[in-house]
Coordinates of C-alpha atoms in Angstrom, one line a residue:
X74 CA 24.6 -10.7 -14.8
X75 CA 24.4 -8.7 -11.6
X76 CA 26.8 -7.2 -9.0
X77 CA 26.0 -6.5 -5.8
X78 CA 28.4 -4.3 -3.7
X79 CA 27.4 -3.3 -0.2
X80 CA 28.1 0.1 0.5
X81 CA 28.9 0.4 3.9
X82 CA 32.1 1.0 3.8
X83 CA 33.4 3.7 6.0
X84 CA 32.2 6.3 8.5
X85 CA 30.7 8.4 5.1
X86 CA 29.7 6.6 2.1
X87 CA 29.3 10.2 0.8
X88 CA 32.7 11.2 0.5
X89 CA 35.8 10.9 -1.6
X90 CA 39.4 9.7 -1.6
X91 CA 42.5 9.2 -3.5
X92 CA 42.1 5.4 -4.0
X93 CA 40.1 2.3 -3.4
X94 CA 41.9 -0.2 -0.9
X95 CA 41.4 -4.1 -1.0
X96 CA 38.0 -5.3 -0.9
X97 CA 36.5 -8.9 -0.5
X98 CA 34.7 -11.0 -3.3
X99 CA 32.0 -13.0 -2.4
X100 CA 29.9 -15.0 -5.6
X101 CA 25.9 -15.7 -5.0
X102 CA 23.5 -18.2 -6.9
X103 CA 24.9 -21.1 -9.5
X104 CA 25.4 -18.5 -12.1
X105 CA 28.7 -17.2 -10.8
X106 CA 30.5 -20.0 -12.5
X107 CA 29.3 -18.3 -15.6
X108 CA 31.0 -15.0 -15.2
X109 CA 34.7 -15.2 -16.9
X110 CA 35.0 -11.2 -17.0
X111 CA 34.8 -10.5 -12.6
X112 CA 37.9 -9.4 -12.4
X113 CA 38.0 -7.2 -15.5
X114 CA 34.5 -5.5 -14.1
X115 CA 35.5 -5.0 -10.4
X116 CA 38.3 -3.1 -11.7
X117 CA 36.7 -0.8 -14.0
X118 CA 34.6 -0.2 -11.3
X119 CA 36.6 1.3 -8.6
X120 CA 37.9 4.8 -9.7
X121 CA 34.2 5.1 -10.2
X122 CA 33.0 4.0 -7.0
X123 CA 35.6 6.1 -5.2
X124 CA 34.7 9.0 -6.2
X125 CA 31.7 8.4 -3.8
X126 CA 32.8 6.6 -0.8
X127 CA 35.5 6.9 2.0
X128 CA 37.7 4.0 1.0
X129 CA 40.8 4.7 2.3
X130 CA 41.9 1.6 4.2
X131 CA 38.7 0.5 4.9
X132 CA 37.7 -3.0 3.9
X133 CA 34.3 -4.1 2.7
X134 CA 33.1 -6.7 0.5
X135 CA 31.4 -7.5 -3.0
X136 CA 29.2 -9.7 -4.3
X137 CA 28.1 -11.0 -7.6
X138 CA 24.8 -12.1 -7.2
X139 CA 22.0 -14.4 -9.6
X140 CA 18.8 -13.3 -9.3
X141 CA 18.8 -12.2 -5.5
X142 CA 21.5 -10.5 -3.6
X143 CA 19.7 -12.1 -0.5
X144 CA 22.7 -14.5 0.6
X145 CA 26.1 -14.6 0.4
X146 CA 27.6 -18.2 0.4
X147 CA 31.1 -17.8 0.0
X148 CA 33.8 -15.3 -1.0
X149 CA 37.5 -14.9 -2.1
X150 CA 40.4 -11.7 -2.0
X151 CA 40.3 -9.4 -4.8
X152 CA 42.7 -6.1 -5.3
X153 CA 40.9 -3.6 -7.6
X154 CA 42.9 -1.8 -10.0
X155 CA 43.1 1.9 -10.3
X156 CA 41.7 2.5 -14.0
X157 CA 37.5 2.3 -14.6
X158 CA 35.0 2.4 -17.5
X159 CA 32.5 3.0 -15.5
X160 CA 31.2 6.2 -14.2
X161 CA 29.1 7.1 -11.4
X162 CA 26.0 9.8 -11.7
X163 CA 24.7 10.0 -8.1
X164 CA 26.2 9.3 -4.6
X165 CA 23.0 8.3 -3.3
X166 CA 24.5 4.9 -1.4
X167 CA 23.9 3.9 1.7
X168 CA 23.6 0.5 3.6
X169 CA 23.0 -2.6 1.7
X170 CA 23.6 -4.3 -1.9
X171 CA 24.5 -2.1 -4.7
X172 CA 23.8 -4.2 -8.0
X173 CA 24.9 -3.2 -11.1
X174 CA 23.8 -5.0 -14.4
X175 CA 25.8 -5.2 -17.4
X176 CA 23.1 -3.3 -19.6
X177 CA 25.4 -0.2 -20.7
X178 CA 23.4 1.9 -18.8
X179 CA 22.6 0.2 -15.4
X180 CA 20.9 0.7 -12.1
X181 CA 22.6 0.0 -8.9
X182 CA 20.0 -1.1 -6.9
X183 CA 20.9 -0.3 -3.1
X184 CA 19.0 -2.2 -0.2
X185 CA 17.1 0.6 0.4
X186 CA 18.9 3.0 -2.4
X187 CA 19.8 3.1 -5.7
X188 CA 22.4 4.8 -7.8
X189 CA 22.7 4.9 -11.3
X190 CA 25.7 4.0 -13.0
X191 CA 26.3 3.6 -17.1
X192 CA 29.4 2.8 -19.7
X193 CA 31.6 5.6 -20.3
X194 CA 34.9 6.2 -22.3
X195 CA 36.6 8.7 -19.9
X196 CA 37.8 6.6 -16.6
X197 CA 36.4 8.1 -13.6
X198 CA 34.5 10.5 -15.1
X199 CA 31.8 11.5 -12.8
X200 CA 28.0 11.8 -14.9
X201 CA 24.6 12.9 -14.8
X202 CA 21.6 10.5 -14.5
X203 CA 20.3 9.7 -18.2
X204 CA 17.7 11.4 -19.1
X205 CA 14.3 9.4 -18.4
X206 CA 15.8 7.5 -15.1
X207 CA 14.7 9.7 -12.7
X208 CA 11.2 9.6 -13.4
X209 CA 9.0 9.5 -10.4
X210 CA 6.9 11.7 -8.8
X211 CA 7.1 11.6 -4.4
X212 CA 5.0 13.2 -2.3
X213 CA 6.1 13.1 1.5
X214 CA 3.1 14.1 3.4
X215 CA 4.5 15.2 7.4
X216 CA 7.5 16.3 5.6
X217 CA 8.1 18.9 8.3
X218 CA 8.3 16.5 11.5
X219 CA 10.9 14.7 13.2
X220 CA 10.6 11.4 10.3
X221 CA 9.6 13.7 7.2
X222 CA 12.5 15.4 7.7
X223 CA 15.2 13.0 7.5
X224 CA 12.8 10.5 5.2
X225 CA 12.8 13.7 2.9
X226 CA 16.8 14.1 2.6
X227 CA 17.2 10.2 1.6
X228 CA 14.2 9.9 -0.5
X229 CA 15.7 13.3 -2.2
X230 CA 19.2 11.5 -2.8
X231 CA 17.4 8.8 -4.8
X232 CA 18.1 9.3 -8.7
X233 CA 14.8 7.3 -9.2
X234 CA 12.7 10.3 -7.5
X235 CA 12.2 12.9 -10.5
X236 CA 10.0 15.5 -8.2
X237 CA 9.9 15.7 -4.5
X238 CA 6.6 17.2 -2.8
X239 CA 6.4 18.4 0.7
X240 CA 4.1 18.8 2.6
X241 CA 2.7 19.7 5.7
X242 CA 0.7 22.2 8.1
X243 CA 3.3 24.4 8.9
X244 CA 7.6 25.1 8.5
X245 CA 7.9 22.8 5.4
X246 CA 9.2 25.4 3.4
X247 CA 12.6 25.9 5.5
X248 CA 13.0 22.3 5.5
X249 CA 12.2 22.0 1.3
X250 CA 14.4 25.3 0.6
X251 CA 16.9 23.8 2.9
X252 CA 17.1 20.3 1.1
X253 CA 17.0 22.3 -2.2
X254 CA 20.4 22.6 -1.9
X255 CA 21.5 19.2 -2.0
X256 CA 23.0 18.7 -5.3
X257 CA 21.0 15.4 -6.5
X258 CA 18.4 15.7 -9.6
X259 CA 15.1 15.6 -7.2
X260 CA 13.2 18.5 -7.7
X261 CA 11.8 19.8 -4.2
X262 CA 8.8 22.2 -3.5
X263 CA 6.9 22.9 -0.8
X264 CA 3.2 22.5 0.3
X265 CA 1.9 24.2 3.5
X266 CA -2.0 23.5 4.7
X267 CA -5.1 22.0 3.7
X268 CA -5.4 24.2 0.5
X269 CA -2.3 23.2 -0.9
X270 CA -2.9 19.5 -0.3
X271 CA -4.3 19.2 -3.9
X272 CA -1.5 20.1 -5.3
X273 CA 1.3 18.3 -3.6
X274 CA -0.6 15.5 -4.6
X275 CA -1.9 15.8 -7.9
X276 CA -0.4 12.9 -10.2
X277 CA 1.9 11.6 -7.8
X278 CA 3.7 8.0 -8.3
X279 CA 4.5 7.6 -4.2
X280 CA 3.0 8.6 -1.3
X281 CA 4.5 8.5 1.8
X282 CA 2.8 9.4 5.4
X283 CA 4.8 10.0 8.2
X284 CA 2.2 12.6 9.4
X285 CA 1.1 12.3 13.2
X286 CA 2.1 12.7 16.8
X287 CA 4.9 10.8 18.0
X288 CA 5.3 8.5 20.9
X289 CA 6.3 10.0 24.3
X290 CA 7.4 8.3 27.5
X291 CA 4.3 6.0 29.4
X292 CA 2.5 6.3 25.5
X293 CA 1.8 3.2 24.1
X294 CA 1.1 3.2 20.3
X295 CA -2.7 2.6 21.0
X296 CA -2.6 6.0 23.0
X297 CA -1.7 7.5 19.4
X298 CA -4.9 6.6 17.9
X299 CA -7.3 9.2 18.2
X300 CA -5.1 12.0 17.0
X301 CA -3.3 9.7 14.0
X302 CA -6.3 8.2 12.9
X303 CA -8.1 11.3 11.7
X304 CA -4.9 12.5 10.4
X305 CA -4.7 9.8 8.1
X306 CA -8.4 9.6 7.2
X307 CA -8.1 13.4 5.8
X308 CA -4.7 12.8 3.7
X309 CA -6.3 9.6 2.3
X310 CA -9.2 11.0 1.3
X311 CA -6.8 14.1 -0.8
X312 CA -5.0 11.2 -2.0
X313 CA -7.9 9.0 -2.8
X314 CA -9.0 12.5 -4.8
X315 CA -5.7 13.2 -6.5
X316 CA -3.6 10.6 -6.7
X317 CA -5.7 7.3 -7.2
X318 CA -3.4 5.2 -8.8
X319 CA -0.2 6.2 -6.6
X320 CA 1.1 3.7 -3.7
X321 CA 0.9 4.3 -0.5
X322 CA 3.3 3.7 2.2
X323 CA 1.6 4.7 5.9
X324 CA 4.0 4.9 8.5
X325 CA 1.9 7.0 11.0
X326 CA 1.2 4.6 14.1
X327 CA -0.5 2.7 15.1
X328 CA -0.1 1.0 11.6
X329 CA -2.1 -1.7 12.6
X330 CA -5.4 0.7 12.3
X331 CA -4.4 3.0 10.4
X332 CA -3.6 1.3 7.2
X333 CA -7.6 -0.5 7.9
X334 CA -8.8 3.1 8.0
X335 CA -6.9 3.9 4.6
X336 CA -8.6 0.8 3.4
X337 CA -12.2 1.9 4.1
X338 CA -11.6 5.5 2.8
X339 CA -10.1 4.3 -0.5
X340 CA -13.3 2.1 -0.2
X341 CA -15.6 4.5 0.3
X342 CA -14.3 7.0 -2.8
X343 CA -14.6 3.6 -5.5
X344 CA -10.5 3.7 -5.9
X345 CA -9.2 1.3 -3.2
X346 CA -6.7 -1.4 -4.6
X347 CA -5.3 -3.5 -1.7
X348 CA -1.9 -3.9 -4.0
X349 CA -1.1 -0.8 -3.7
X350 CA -1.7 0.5 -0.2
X351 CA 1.0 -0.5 2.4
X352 CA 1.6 -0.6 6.3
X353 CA 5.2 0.0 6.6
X354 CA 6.5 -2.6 8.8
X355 CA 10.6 -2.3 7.3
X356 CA 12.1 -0.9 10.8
X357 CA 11.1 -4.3 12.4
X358 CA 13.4 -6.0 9.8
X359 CA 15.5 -3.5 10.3
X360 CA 16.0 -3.8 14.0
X361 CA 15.6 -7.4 13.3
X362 CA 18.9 -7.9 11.5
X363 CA 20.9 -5.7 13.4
X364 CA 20.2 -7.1 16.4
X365 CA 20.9 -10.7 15.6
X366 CA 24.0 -9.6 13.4
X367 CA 25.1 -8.1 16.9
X368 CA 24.1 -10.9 18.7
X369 CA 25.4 -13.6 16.5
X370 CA 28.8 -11.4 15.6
X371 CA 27.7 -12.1 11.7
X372 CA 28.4 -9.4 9.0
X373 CA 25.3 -7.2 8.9
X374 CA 24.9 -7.3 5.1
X375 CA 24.0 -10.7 4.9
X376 CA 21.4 -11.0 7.7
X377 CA 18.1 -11.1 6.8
X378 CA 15.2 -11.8 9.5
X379 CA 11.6 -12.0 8.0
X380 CA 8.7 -10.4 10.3
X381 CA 5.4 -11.0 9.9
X382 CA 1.8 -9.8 11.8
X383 CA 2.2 -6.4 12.7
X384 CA 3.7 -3.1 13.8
X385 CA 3.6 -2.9 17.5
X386 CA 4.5 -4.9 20.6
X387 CA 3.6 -8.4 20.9
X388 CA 1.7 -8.4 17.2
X389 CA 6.0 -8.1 15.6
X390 CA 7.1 -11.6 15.5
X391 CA 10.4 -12.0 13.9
X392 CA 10.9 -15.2 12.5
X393 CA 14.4 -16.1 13.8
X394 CA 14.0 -19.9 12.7
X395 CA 14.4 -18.6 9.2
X396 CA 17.2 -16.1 9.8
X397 CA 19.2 -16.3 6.3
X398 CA 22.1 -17.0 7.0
X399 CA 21.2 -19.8 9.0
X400 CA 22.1 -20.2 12.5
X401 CA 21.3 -21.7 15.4
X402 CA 19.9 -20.0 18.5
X403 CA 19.3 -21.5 22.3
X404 CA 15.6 -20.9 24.0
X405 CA 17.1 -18.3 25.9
X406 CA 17.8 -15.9 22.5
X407 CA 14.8 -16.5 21.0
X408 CA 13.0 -15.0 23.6
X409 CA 15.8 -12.4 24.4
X410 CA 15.6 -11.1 20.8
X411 CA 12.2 -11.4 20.3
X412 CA 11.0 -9.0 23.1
X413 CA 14.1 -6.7 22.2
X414 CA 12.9 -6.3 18.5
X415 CA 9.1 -6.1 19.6
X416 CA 10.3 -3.2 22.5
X417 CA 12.8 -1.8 20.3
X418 CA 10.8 1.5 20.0
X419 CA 10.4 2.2 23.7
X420 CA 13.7 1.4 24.0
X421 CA 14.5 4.5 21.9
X422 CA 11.5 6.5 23.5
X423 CA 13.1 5.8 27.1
X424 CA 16.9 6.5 25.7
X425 CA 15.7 9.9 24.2
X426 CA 14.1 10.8 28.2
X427 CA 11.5 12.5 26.5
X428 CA 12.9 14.3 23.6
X429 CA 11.5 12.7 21.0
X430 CA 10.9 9.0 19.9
X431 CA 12.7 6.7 16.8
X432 CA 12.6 9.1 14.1
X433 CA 16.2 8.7 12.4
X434 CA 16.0 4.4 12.4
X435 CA 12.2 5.1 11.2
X436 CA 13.5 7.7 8.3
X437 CA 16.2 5.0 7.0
X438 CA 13.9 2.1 7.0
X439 CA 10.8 4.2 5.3
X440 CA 13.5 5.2 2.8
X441 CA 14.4 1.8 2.4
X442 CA 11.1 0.8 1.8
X443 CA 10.1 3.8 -0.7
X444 CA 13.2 2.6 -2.5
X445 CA 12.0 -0.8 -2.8
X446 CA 9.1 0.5 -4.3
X447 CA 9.8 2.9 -7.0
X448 CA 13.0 0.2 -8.4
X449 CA 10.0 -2.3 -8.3
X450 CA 7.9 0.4 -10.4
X451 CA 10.8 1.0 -12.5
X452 CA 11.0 -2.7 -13.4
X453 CA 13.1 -4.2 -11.6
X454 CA 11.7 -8.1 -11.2
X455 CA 13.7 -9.3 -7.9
X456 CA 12.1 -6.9 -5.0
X457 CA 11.2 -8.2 -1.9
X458 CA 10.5 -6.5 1.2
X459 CA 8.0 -7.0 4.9
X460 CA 4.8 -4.7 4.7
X461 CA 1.4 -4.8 6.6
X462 CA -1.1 -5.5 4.0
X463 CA -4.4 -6.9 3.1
X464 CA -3.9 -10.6 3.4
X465 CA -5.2 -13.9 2.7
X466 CA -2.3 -15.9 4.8
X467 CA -4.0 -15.7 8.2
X468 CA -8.2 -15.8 9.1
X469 CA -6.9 -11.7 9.6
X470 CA -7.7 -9.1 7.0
X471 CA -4.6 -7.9 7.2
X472 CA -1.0 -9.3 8.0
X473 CA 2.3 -8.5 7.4
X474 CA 4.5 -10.9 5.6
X475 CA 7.0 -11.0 2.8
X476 CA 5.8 -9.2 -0.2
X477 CA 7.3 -9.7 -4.0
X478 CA 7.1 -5.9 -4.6
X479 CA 6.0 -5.5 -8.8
X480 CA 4.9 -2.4 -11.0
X481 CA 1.0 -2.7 -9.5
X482 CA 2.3 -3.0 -6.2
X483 CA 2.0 -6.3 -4.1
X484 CA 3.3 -9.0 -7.1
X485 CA 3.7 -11.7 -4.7
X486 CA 2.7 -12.8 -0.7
X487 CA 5.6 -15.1 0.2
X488 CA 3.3 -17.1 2.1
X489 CA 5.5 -20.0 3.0
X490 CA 7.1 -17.4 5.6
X491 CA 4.0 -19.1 7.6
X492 CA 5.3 -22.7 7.0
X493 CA 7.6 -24.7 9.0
X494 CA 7.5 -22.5 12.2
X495 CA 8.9 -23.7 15.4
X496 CA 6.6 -24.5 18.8
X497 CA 7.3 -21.2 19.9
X498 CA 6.4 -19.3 16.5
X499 CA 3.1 -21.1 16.0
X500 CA 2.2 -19.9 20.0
X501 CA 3.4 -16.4 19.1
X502 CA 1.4 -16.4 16.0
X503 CA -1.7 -17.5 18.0
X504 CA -0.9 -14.8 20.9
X505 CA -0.5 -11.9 18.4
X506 CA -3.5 -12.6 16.2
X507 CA -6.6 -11.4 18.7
X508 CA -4.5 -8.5 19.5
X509 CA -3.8 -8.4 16.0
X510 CA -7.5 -8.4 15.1
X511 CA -8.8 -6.0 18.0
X512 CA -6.3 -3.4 16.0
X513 CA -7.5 -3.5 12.0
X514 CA -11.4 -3.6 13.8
X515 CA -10.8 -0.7 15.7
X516 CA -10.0 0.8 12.9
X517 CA -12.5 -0.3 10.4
X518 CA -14.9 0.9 13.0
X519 CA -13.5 4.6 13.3
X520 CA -12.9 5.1 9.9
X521 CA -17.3 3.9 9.2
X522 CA -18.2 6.2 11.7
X523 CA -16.9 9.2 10.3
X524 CA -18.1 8.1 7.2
X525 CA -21.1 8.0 8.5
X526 CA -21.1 11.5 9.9
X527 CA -20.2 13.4 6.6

């Protein structure tokens, strides 16, 4: 059995008060005929889960999922009661589906972040993680710029991340000293330049690469190339050189190249395992949901828009015929949403006037992501998230669809995402697929050449 409990449930999920309010139950999946002790385990639950969130008054809801917390399909009133036997031993939760399994010790696996929650004798007593969950090794390479630095603080509330590595070419060691002092069990140290790039590397589980130059006004993410993509050649190659067997999430644009050139470096150093090396394309489902929760006045938590192709302008395709829950939409939205969600990042770009580009919605959805990965590393069987990998759905080397996330990485493509599409999908598929392609060859292209000059 598994719980699911969305965590957005006041202005800070972080902080505490004297007593959870009323709450909605909502049951998922055919098993949730099968659970005779609900009520008895929602209220054990909620002097432990206050003890992290701002629930005074506030109403949110709670689900009891299957084998997916992926749709919520109907729901009833339930008062929690003030005694628990369950204890919480981090406060990392955030936006999305908490689930809790009845294993004695149990991992609340968050849309994006987990906590860790396990039996205890004393209600409401607050614990530390057991020892051997936090087991993973992170390394955030870019740690210092306007995405590491938020990407850092969530990935370092995780009580799945074990060690936390920083790194970057200059002023990472204010931002690892300053996130230091977040009490949550992540170790954090600090990596400055090219000779300490080794090291913030060696034996890692995770890497993540925010690394580049953002976007500025008039820059499309094509203008970012030549600066990002030897960026991301040189950290591959450390990575390829220290941590072979680690995943990689690249988030450094334009992600349609860039993961190509990751590709061909791994290549190139005999190491290259197209399971493990990901284009993160999560901000586009992120955006996605939001905006057709907004649009569609539906409860945020249950949306869930696939995208497939790729990561920039006309090559995102959100697949808004297969918007769970379903819902109908005229002409006239699809093509209102789509552009939105496919501009979404010069929308930011313009907003910030120059100042800077979508750093914070980029931080949250690469966190989400990393999440995703190290609870599917960890074992947990039902992870499913949108990446730009190597692919075999399209005539394109490499495509973003839903991916069964698994210990080795990729587990599963979810390659009926491609079936069924409406007139309008199958032209937008068409239309992004030679830009698409112009993309990963650029790429392959640059990252050959300066193979061929070493």
């Amino acid at each position: 059995m598994s719980v699911c409990l969305p965590s957005s449930i006041g202005s800070s999920p972080f902080s505490s008060s004297e007593a959870v309010r009323e709450r909605s139950l909502s049951f998922v999946g055919s098993r949730s005929a099968r659970l005779p002790r609900v009520e008895a385990i929602m209220a054990s639950m909620a002097t432990a889960f206050h003890a992290t969130t701002a629930a005074n008054g506030v109403r949110s809801s709670l689900a009891v999922a299957s084998s997916s917390c992926r749709s919520v399909v109907s729901s009833s009133s339930l008062r929690f009661a003030s005694s628990s036997s369950l204890s919480l031993s981090s406060a990392s939760v955030r936006g999305g589906f908490i689930a809790v399994q009845s294993d004695g010790v149990s991992r609340m696996g968050v849309r994006g972040m987990p906590v860790q929650v396990r039996a205890d004798a004393s209600a409401g007593a607050v614990a530390a993680p057991k020892p051997g969950t936090s087991t993973f090794k992170v390394a955030v390479l870019g740690a210092a710029g306007g995405i590491g630095q938020p990407l850092s603080l969530l990935i370092k509330m995780s009580p799945l991340v074990q060690e936390l590595r920083l790194y970057d070419i200059a002023n990472v060691k204010g931002v690892a000293a300053d996130l230091s002092h977040c009490n949550t069990p992540a170790h954090v140290s600090a990596y400055t330049g090219s000779g300490e790039l080794a090291a913030a590397l060696k034996d890692v589980d995770l890497v993540i690469i925010p690394a580049g130059v953002p976007r500025k006004p008039g820059m499309t993410r094509d203008d970012l190339f030549n600066i990002n993509a030897g960026i991301v050649r040189t950290l591959i190659e450390a990575v390829a050189d220290n941590a072979p067997n680690a995943l990689i999430n690249i988030i450094s644009n334009p992600v349609n190249s860039t993961v190509p050139i990751a590709a061909e470096v791994l290549k190139a150093k005999g190491v290259y395992d197209p399971k493990k090396l990901f284009g993160v394309t999560t901000l586009d489902v992120v955006r996605a949901n939001t905006f057709v929760a907004q649009k569609k006045n539906l409860r945020l938590i249950d949306v869930n828009v696939p995208v497939i192709g790729g990561h920039a302008g006309v090559t995102i395709l959100p697949l808004l015929s297969k918007t769970r829950p379903t819902v109908e939409f005229t002409p006239e939205e699809v093509e209102e949403l789509t552009v939105r969600i496919q501009n979404a990042g010069t929308e930011v770009v313009e907003a910030k006037a120059g100042a800077g580009s979508a750093t914070l919605s980029m931080a949250y959805a690469a966190a989400r992501f990393a999440e995703s990965c190290m609870r599917a590393l960890d074992g947990d069987s039902d992870v499913y998230e949108c990446a730009y990998i190597q692919s075999e759905v399209t005539d394109l080397p490499f495509f973003a669809t839903t991916v069964k996330l698994g210990k080795k990485g990729v587990e599963e493509v979810i390659a009926e995402d491609l079936n069924g599409l409406t007139e309008y999908e199958k032209n937008a598929v068409d239309a992004l697929k030679q830009e698409l392609k112009g993309s990963i060859e650029k790429g392959v292209q640059f990252a050959k050449k300066q193979a061929a000059t070493v």
